Every structure is written in C-alpha cells, then in structure tokens.
mmCIF file with all atom_site columns, C-alpha atoms in Angstrom:
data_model
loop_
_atom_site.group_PDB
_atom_site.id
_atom_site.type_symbol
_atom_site.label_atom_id
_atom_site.label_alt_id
_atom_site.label_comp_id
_atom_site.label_asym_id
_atom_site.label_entity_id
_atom_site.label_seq_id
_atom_site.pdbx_PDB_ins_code
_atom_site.Cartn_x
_atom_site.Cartn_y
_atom_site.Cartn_z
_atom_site.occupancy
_atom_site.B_iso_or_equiv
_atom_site.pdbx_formal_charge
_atom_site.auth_seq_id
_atom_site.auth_comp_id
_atom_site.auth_asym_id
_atom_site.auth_atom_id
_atom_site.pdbx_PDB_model_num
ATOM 1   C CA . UNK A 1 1   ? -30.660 -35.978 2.323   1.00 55.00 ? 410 UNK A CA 1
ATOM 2   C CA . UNK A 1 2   ? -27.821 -38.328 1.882   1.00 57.00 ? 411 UNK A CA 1
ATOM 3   C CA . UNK A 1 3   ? -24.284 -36.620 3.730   1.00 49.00 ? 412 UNK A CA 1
ATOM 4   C CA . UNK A 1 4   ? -22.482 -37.570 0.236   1.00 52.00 ? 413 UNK A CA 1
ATOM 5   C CA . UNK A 1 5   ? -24.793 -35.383 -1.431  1.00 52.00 ? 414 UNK A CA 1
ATOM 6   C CA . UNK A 1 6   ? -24.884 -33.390 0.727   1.00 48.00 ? 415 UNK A CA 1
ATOM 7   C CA . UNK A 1 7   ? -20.649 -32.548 1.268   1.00 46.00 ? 416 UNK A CA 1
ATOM 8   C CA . UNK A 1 8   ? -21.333 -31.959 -3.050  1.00 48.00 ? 417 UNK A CA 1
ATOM 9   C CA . UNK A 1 9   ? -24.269 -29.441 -2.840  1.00 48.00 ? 418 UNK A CA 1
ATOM 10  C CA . UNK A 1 10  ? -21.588 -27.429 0.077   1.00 48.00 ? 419 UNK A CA 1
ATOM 11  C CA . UNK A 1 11  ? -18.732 -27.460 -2.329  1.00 46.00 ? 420 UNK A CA 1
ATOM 12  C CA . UNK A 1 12  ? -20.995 -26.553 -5.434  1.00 49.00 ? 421 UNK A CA 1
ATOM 13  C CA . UNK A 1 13  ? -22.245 -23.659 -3.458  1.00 48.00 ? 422 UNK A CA 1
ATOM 14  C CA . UNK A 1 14  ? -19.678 -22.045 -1.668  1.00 49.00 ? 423 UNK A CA 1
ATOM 15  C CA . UNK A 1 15  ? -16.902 -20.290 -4.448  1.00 48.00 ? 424 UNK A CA 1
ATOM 16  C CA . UNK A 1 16  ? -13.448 -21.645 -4.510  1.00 46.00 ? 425 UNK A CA 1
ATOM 17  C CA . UNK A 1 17  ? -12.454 -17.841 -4.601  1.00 53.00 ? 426 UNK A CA 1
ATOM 18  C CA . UNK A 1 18  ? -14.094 -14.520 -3.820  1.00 63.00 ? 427 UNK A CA 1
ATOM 19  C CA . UNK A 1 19  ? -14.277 -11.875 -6.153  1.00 85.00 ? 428 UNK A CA 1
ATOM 20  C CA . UNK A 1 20  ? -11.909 -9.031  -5.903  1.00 94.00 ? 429 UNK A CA 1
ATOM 21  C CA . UNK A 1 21  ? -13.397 -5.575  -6.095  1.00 97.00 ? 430 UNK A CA 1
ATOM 22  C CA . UNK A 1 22  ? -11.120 -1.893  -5.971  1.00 98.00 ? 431 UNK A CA 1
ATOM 23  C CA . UNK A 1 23  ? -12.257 1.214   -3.928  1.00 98.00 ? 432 UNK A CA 1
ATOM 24  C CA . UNK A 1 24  ? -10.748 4.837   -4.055  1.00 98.00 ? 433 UNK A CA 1
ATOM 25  C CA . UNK A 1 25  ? -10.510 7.081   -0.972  1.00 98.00 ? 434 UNK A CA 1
ATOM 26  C CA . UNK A 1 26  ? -8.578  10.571  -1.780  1.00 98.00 ? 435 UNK A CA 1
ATOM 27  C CA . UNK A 1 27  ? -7.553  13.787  -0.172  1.00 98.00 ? 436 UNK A CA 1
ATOM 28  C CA . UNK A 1 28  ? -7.434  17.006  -1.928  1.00 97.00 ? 437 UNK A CA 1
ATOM 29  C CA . UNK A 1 29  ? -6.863  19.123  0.945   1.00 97.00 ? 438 UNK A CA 1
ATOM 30  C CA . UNK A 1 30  ? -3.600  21.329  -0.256  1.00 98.00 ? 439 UNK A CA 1
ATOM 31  C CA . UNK A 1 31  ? -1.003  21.483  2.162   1.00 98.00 ? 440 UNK A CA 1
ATOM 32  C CA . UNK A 1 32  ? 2.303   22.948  2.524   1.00 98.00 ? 441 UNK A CA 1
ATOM 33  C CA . UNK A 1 33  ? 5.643   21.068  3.632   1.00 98.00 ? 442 UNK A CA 1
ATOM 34  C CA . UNK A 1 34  ? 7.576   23.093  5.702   1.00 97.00 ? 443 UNK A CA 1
ATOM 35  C CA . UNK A 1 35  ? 11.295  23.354  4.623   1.00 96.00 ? 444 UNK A CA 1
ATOM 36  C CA . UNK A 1 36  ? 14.113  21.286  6.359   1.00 96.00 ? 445 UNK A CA 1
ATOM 37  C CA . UNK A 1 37  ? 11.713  20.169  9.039   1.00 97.00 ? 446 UNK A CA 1
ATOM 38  C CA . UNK A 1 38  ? 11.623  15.951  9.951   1.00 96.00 ? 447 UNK A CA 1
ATOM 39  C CA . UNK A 1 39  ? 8.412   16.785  11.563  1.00 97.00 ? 448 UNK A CA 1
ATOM 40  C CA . UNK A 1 40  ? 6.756   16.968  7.782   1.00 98.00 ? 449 UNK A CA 1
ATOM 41  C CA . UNK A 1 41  ? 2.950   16.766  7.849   1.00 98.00 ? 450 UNK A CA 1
ATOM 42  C CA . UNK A 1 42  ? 0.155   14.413  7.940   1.00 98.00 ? 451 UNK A CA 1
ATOM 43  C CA . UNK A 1 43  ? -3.205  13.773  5.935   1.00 98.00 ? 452 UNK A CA 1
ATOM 44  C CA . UNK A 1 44  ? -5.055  11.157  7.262   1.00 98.00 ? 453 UNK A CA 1
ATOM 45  C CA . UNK A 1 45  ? -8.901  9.302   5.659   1.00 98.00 ? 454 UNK A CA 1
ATOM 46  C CA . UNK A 1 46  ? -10.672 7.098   7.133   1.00 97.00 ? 455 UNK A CA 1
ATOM 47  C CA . UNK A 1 47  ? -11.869 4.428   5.295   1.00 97.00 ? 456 UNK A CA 1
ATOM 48  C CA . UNK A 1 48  ? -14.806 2.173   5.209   1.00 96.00 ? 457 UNK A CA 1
ATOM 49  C CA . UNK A 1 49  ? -13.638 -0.574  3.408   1.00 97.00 ? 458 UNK A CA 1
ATOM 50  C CA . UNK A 1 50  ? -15.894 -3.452  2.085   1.00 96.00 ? 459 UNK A CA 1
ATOM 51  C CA . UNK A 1 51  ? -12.587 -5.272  1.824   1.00 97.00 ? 460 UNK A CA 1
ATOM 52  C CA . UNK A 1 52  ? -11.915 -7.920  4.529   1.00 97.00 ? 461 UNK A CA 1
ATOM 53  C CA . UNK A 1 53  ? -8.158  -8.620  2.595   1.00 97.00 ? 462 UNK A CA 1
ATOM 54  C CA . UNK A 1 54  ? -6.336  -6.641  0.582   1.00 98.00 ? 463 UNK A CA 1
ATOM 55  C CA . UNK A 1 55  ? -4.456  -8.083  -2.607  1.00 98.00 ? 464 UNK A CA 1
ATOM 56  C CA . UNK A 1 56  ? -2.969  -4.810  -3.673  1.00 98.00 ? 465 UNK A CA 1
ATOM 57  C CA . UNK A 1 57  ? -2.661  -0.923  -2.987  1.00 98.00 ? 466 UNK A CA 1
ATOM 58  C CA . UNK A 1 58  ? -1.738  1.689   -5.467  1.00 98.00 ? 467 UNK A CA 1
ATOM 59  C CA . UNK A 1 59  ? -1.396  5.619   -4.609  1.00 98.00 ? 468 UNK A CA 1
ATOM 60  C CA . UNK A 1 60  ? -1.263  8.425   -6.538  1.00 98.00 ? 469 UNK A CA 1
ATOM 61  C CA . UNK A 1 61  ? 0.562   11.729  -4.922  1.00 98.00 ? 470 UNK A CA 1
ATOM 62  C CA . UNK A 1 62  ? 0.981   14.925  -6.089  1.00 98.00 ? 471 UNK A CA 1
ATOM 63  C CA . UNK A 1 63  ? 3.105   17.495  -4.735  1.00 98.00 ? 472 UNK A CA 1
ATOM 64  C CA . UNK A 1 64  ? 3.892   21.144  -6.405  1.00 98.00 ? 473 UNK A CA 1
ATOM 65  C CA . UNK A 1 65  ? 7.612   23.123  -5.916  1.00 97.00 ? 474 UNK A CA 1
ATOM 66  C CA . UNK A 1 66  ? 10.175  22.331  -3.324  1.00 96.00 ? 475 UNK A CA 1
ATOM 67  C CA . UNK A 1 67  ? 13.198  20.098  -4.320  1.00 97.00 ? 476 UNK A CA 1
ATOM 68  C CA . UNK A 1 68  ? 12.234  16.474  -4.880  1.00 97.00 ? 477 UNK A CA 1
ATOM 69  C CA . UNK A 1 69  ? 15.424  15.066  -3.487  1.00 97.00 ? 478 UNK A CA 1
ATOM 70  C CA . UNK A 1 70  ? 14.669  16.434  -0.598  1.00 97.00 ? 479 UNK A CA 1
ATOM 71  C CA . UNK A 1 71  ? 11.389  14.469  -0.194  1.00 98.00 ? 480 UNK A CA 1
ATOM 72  C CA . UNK A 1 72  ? 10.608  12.026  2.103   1.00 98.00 ? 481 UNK A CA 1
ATOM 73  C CA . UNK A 1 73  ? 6.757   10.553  1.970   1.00 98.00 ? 482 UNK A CA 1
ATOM 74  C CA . UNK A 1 74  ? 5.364   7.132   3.792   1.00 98.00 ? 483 UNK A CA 1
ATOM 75  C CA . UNK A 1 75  ? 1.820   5.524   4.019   1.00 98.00 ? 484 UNK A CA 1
ATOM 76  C CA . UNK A 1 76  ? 0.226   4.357   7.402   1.00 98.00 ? 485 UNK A CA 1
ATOM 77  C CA . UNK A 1 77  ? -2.030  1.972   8.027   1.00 98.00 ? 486 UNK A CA 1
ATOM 78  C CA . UNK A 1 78  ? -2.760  -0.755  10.974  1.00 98.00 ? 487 UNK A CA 1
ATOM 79  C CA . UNK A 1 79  ? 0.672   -0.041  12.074  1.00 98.00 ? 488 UNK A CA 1
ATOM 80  C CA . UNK A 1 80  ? 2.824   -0.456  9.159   1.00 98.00 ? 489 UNK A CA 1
ATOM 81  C CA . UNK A 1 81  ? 4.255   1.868   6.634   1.00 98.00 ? 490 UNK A CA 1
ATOM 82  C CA . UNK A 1 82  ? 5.039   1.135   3.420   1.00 98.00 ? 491 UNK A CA 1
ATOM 83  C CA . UNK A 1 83  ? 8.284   3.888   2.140   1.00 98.00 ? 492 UNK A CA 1
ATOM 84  C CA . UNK A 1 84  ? 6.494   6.007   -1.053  1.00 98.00 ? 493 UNK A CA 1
ATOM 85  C CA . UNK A 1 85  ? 9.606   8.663   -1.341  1.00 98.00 ? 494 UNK A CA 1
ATOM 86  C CA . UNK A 1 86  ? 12.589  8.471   -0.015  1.00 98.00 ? 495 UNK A CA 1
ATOM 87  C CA . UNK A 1 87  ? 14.722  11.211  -1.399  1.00 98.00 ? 496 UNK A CA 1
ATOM 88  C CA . UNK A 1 88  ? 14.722  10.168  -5.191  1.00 98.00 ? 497 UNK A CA 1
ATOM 89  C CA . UNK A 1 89  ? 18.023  10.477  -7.171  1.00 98.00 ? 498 UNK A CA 1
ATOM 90  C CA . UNK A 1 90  ? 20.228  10.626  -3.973  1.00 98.00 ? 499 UNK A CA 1
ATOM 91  C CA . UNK A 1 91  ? 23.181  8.372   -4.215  1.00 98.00 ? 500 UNK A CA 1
ATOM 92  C CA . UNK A 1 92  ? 26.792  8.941   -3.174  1.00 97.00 ? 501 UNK A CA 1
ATOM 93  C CA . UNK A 1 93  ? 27.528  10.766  -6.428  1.00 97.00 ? 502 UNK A CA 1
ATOM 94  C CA . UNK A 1 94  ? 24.317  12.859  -6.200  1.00 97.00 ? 503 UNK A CA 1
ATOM 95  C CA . UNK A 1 95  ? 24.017  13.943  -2.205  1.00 97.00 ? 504 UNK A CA 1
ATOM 96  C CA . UNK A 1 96  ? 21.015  16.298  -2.820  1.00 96.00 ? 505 UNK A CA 1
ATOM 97  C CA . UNK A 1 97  ? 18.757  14.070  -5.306  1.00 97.00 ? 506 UNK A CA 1
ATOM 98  C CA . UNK A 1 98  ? 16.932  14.505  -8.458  1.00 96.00 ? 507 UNK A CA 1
ATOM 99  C CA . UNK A 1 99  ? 17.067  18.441  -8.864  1.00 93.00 ? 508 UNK A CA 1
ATOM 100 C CA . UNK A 1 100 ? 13.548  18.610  -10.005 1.00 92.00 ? 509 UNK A CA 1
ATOM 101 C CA . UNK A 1 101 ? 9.834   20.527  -8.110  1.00 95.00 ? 510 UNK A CA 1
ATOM 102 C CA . UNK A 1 102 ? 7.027   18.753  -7.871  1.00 97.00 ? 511 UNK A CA 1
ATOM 103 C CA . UNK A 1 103 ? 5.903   15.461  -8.506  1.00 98.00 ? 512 UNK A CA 1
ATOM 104 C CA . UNK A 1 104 ? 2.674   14.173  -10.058 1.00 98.00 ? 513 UNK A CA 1
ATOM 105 C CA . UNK A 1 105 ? 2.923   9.769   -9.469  1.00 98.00 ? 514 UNK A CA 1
ATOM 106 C CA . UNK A 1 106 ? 0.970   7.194   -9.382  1.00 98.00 ? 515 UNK A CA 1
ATOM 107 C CA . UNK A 1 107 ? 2.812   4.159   -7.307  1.00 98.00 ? 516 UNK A CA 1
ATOM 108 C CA . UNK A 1 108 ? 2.380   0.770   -7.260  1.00 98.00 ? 517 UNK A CA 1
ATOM 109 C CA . UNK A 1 109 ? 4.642   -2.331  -6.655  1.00 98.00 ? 518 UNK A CA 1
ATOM 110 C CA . UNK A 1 110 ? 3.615   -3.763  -10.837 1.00 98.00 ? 519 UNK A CA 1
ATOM 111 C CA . UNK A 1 111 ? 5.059   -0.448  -12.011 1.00 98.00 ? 520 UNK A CA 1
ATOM 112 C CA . UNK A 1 112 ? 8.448   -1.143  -14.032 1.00 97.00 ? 521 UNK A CA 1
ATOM 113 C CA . UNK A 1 113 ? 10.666  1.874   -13.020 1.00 97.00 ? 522 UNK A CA 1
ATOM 114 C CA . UNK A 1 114 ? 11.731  2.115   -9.253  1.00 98.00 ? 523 UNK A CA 1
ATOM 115 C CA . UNK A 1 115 ? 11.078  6.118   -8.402  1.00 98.00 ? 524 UNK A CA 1
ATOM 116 C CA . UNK A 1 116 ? 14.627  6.724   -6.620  1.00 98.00 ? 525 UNK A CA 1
ATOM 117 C CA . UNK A 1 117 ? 16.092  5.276   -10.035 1.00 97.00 ? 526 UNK A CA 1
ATOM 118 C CA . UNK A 1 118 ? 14.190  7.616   -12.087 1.00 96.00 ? 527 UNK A CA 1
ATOM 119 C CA . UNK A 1 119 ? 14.973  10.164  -14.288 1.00 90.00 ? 528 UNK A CA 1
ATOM 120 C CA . UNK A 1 120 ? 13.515  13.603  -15.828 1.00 90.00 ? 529 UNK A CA 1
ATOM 121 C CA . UNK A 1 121 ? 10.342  14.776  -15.045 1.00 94.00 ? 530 UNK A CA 1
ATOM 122 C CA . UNK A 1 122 ? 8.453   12.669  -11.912 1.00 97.00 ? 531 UNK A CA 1
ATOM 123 C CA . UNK A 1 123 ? 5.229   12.253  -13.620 1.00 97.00 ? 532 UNK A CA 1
ATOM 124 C CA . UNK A 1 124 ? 4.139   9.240   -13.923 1.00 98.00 ? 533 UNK A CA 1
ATOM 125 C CA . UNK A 1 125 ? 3.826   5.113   -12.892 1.00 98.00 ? 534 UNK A CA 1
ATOM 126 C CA . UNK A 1 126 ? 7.189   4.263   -10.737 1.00 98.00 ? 535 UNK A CA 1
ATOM 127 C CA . UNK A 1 127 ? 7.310   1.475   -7.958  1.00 98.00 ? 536 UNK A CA 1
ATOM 128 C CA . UNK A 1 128 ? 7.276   3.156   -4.279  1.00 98.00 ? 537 UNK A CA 1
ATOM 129 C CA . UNK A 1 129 ? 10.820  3.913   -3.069  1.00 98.00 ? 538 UNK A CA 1
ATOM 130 C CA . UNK A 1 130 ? 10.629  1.416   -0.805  1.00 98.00 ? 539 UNK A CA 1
ATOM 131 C CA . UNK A 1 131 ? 14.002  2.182   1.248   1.00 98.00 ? 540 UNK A CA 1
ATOM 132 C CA . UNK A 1 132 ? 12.592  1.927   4.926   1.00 98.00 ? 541 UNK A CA 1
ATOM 133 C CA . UNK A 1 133 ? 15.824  4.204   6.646   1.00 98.00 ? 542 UNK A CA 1
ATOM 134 C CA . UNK A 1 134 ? 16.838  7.459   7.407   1.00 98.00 ? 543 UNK A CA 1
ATOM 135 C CA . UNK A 1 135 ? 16.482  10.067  4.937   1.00 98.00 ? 544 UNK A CA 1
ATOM 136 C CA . UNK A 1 136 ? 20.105  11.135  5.747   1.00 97.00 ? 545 UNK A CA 1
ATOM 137 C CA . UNK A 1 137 ? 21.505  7.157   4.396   1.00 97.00 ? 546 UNK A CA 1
ATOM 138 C CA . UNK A 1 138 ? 18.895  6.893   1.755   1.00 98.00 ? 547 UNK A CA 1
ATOM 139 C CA . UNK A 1 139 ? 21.340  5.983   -1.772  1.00 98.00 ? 548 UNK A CA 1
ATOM 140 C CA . UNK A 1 140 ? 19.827  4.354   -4.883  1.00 98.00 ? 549 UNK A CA 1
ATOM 141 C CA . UNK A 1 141 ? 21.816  0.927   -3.447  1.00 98.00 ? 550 UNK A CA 1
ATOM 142 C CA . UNK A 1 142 ? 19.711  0.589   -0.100  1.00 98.00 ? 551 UNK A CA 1
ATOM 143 C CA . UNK A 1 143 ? 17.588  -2.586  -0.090  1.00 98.00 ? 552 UNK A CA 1
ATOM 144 C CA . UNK A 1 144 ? 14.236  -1.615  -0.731  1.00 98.00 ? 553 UNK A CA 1
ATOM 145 C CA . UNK A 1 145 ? 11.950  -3.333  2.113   1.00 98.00 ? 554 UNK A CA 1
ATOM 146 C CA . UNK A 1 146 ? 9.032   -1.288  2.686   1.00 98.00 ? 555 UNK A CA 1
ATOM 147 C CA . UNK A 1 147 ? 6.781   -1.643  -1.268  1.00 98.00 ? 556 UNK A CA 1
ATOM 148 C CA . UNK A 1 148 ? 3.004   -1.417  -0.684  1.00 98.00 ? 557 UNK A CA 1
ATOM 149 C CA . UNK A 1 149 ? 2.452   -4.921  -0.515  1.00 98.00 ? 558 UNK A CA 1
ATOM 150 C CA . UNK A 1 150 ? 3.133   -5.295  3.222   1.00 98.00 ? 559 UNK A CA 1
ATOM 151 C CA . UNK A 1 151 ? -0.274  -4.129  3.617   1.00 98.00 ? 560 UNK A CA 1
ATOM 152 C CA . UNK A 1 152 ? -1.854  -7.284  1.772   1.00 98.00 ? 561 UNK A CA 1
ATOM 153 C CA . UNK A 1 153 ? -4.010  -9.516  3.651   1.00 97.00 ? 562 UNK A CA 1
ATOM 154 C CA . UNK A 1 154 ? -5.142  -6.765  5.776   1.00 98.00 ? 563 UNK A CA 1
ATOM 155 C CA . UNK A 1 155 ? -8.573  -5.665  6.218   1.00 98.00 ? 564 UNK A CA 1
ATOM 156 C CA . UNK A 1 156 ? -9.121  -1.918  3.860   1.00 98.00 ? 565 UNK A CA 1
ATOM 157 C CA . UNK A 1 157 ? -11.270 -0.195  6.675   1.00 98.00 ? 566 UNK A CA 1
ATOM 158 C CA . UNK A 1 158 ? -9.602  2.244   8.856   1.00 98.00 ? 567 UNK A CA 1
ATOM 159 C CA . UNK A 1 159 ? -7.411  5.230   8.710   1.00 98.00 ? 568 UNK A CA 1
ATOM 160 C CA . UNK A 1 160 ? -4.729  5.932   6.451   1.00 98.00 ? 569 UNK A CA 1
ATOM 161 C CA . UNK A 1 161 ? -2.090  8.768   6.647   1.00 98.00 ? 570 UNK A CA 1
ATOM 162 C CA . UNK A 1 162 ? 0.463   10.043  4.255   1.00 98.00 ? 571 UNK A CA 1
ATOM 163 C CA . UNK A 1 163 ? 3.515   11.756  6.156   1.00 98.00 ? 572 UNK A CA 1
ATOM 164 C CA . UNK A 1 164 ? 5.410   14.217  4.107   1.00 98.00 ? 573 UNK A CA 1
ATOM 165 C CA . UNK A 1 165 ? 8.534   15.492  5.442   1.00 98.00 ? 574 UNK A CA 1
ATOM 166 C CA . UNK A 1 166 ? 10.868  18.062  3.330   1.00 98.00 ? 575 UNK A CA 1
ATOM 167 C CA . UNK A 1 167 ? 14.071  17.064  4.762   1.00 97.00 ? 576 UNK A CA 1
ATOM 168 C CA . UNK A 1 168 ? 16.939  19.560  3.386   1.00 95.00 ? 577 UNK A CA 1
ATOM 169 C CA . UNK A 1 169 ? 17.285  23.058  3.265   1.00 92.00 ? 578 UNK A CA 1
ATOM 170 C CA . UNK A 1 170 ? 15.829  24.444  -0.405  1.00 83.00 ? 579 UNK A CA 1
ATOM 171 C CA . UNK A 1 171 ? 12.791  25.663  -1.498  1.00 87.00 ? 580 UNK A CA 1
ATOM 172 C CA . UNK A 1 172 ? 9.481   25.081  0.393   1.00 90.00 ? 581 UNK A CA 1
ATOM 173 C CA . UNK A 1 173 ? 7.056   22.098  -1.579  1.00 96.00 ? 582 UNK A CA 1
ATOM 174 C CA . UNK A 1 174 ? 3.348   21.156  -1.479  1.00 98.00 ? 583 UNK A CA 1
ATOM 175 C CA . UNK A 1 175 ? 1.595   18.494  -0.984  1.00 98.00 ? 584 UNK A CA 1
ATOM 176 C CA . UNK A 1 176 ? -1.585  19.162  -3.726  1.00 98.00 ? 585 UNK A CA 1
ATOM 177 C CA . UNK A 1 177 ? -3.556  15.476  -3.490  1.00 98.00 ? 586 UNK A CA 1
ATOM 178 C CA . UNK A 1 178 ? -2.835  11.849  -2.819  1.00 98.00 ? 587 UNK A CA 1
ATOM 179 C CA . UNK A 1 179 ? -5.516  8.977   -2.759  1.00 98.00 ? 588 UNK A CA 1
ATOM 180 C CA . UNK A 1 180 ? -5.480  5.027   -2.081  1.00 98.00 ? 589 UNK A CA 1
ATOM 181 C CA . UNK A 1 181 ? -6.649  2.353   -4.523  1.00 98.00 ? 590 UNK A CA 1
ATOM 182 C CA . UNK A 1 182 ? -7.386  -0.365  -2.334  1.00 98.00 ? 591 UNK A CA 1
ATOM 183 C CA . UNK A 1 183 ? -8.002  -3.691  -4.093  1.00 98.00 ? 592 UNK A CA 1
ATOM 184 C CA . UNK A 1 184 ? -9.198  -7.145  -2.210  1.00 98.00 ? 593 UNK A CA 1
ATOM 185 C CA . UNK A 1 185 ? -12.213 -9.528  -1.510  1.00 96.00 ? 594 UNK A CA 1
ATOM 186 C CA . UNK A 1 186 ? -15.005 -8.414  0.228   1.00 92.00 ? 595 UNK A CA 1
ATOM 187 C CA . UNK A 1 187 ? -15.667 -11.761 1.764   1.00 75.00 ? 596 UNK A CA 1
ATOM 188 C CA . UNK A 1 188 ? -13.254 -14.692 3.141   1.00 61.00 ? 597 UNK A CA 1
ATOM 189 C CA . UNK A 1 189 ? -12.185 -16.956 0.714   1.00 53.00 ? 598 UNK A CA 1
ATOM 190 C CA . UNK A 1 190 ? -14.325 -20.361 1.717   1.00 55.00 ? 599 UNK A CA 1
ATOM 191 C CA . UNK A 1 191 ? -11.697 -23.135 2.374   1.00 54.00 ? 600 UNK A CA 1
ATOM 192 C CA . UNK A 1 192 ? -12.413 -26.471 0.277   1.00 47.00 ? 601 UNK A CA 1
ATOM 193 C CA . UNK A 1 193 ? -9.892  -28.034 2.994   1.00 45.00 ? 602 UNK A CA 1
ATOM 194 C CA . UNK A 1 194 ? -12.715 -26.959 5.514   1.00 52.00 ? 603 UNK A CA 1
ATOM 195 C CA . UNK A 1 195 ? -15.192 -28.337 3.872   1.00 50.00 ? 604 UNK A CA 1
ATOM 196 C CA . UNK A 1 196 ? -14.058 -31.611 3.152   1.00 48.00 ? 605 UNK A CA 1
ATOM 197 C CA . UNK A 1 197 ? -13.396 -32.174 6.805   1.00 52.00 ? 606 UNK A CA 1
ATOM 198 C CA . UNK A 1 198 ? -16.842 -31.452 7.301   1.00 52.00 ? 607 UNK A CA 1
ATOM 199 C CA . UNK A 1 199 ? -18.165 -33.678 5.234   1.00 54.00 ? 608 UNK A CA 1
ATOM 200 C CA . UNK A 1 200 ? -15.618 -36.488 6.870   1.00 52.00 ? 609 UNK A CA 1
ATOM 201 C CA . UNK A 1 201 ? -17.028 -35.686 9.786   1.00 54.00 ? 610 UNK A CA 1
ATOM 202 C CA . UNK A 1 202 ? -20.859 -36.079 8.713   1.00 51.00 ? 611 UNK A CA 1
ATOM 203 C CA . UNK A 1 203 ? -19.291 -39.246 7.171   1.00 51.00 ? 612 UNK A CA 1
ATOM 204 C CA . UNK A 1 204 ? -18.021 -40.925 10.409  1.00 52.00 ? 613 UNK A CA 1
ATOM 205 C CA . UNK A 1 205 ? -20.786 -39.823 12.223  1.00 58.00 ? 614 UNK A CA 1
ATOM 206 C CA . UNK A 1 206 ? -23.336 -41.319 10.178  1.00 55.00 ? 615 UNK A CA 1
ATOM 207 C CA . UNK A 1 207 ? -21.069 -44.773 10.290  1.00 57.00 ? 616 UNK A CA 1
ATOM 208 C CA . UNK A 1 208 ? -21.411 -44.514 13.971  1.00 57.00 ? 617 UNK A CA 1
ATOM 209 C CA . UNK A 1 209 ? -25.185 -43.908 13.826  1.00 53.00 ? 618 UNK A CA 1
#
C-alpha cells in the first residue's frame, strides 16, 4: 500500500476527539458531624472509573441540622482537594455565617451563584466555595482557588473522600448523602500532530529505500 495512502487511512481512522461519557459514584451512609471539632469526618468510595481524563466533576451534598456557617466540607482525590464549603455567609460583618441547618446542593464550577455568597435556603446549584484557608479567615472576599476543576485531566478511578468538619460551637449537623459526577474520555485523545510525524517518517524512509 502506498505510505501516502496509507498516513490518510491512519488519520481517517483514528478520531480527532474521544467521546466524553459521565459516571455517578454516591454514598448514602448517614453520618453525624461532631460539634466544634476540626477533626470532622470522612466518607470515602472507591471508584472504578472508565475515565482516563476528567473534563469536569460535579457533587451533590446533603447535610441535615447544625449551623451552616459553621461548615467546613472538601473533596479528595489523587492528592488534591478541591474547597466544597467553607463556612458560607461568613464575612467580617457576619462572623458566624449564614444562620441556616442543613444543606441540600448540588456543586459545580458552571453553576452561576458562588455558595459563600448565597442567600436563604441552601438548596440548590451554587459553585463550590472554593476558599482553600482556614476556616477561622474564611470571609466572602478570600480568593477562591480550590473549584472542582483542579481535578481535570486526571484519571476518575480511585478513592474519593468528602471531609466534613463542624467548626464552631452550635448545634450538632449531619452529613445525610453526597455523590461524584465524574465526566471525561474513556480513551486518550489520538494526536493528529503524532500522526503526521509518522507518516513523515514512513515518507523519508521510503525516499531512502
């Protein structure tokens, strides 16, 4: 077979761009959050992912009682934590947060409403808090450097864990459920660059021939 027609039949064949596909792990283990204690709690899942690189995580948390400014939540995975809750409401004005208990959210990065900034009821879509400090600093005007997305272009298999820490004195909360949405490809994105030097190659060495 001729090499030119050859490089053609490898780019015609091999996708430009893998398709993305979404998988759902979730805990619905009830658990309760001591009061005042850093040393929270921690759910963990272990997932086997399909997903080789992931293009976007969502999670969905629900937590029953306590005092949500009190509330300090992060997820864990291959070493990196992306900030879900980090004392929503609190700001110099407001020391002790938004004054409601329990939460039902569903975060992700797309959402339009950052959750510290929110207001009424925490039910809903809000982007992750986000503020990667101490609980004890966190203010509505900390730079927010810790969204889900630092887990994109990492591979979806392995554990996860949510740590839940009720960090001021107050009522006692919950957490009821949480689960992942893990979106990605399955397979490596081919590179055209890659092939194309291939085919250069095949090219030269056939001139040598």
């Amino acid at each position: 077979m001729p090499v030119r027609t050859l490089l053609a039949l490898l780019l015609l064949a091999a996708p430009l761009r893998a398709d993305l596909i979404t998988e759902t792990y979730a805990v619905n283990t009830p658990m309760a959050v001591p009061d005042n204690d850093a040393n929270g709690i921690v759910q963990t899942l272990n997932a086997s992912s399909l997903i080789l690189q992931l293009t976007e995580v969502t999670v969905d948390l629900t937590t029953t009682g306590g005092w949500n400014g009190d509330l300090y939540a992060y997820l864990w995975h291959n070493n990196v934590i992306s900030v879900l809750v980090n004392r929503p409401g609190r700001t110099t004005l407001v020391p002790a947060g938004h004054s409601g208990g329990g939460m039902t959210l569903q975060l992700a990065d797309s959402a339009t409403t950052d959750l510290h900034l929110a207001a009424g009821p925490l039910t809903g879509a809000f982007q992750p808090d986000g503020r990667l400090v101490d609980p004890a600093v966190s203010l509505d005007t900390t730079p927010r450097t810790a969204p889900l997305s630092v887990f994109n272009g990492m591979s979806g298999s392995g554990e996860w864990r949510l740590f839940v820490a009720d960090v001021a004195t107050g009522n006692s909360p919950s957490v009821q459920s949480w689960a992942v949405h893990l979106t990605g490809n399955a397979v490596p994105e081919p590179s055209a660059a890659a092939l194309l030097a291939l085919g250069a190659a095949l090219l030269l060495r056939k001139r040598r021939a």
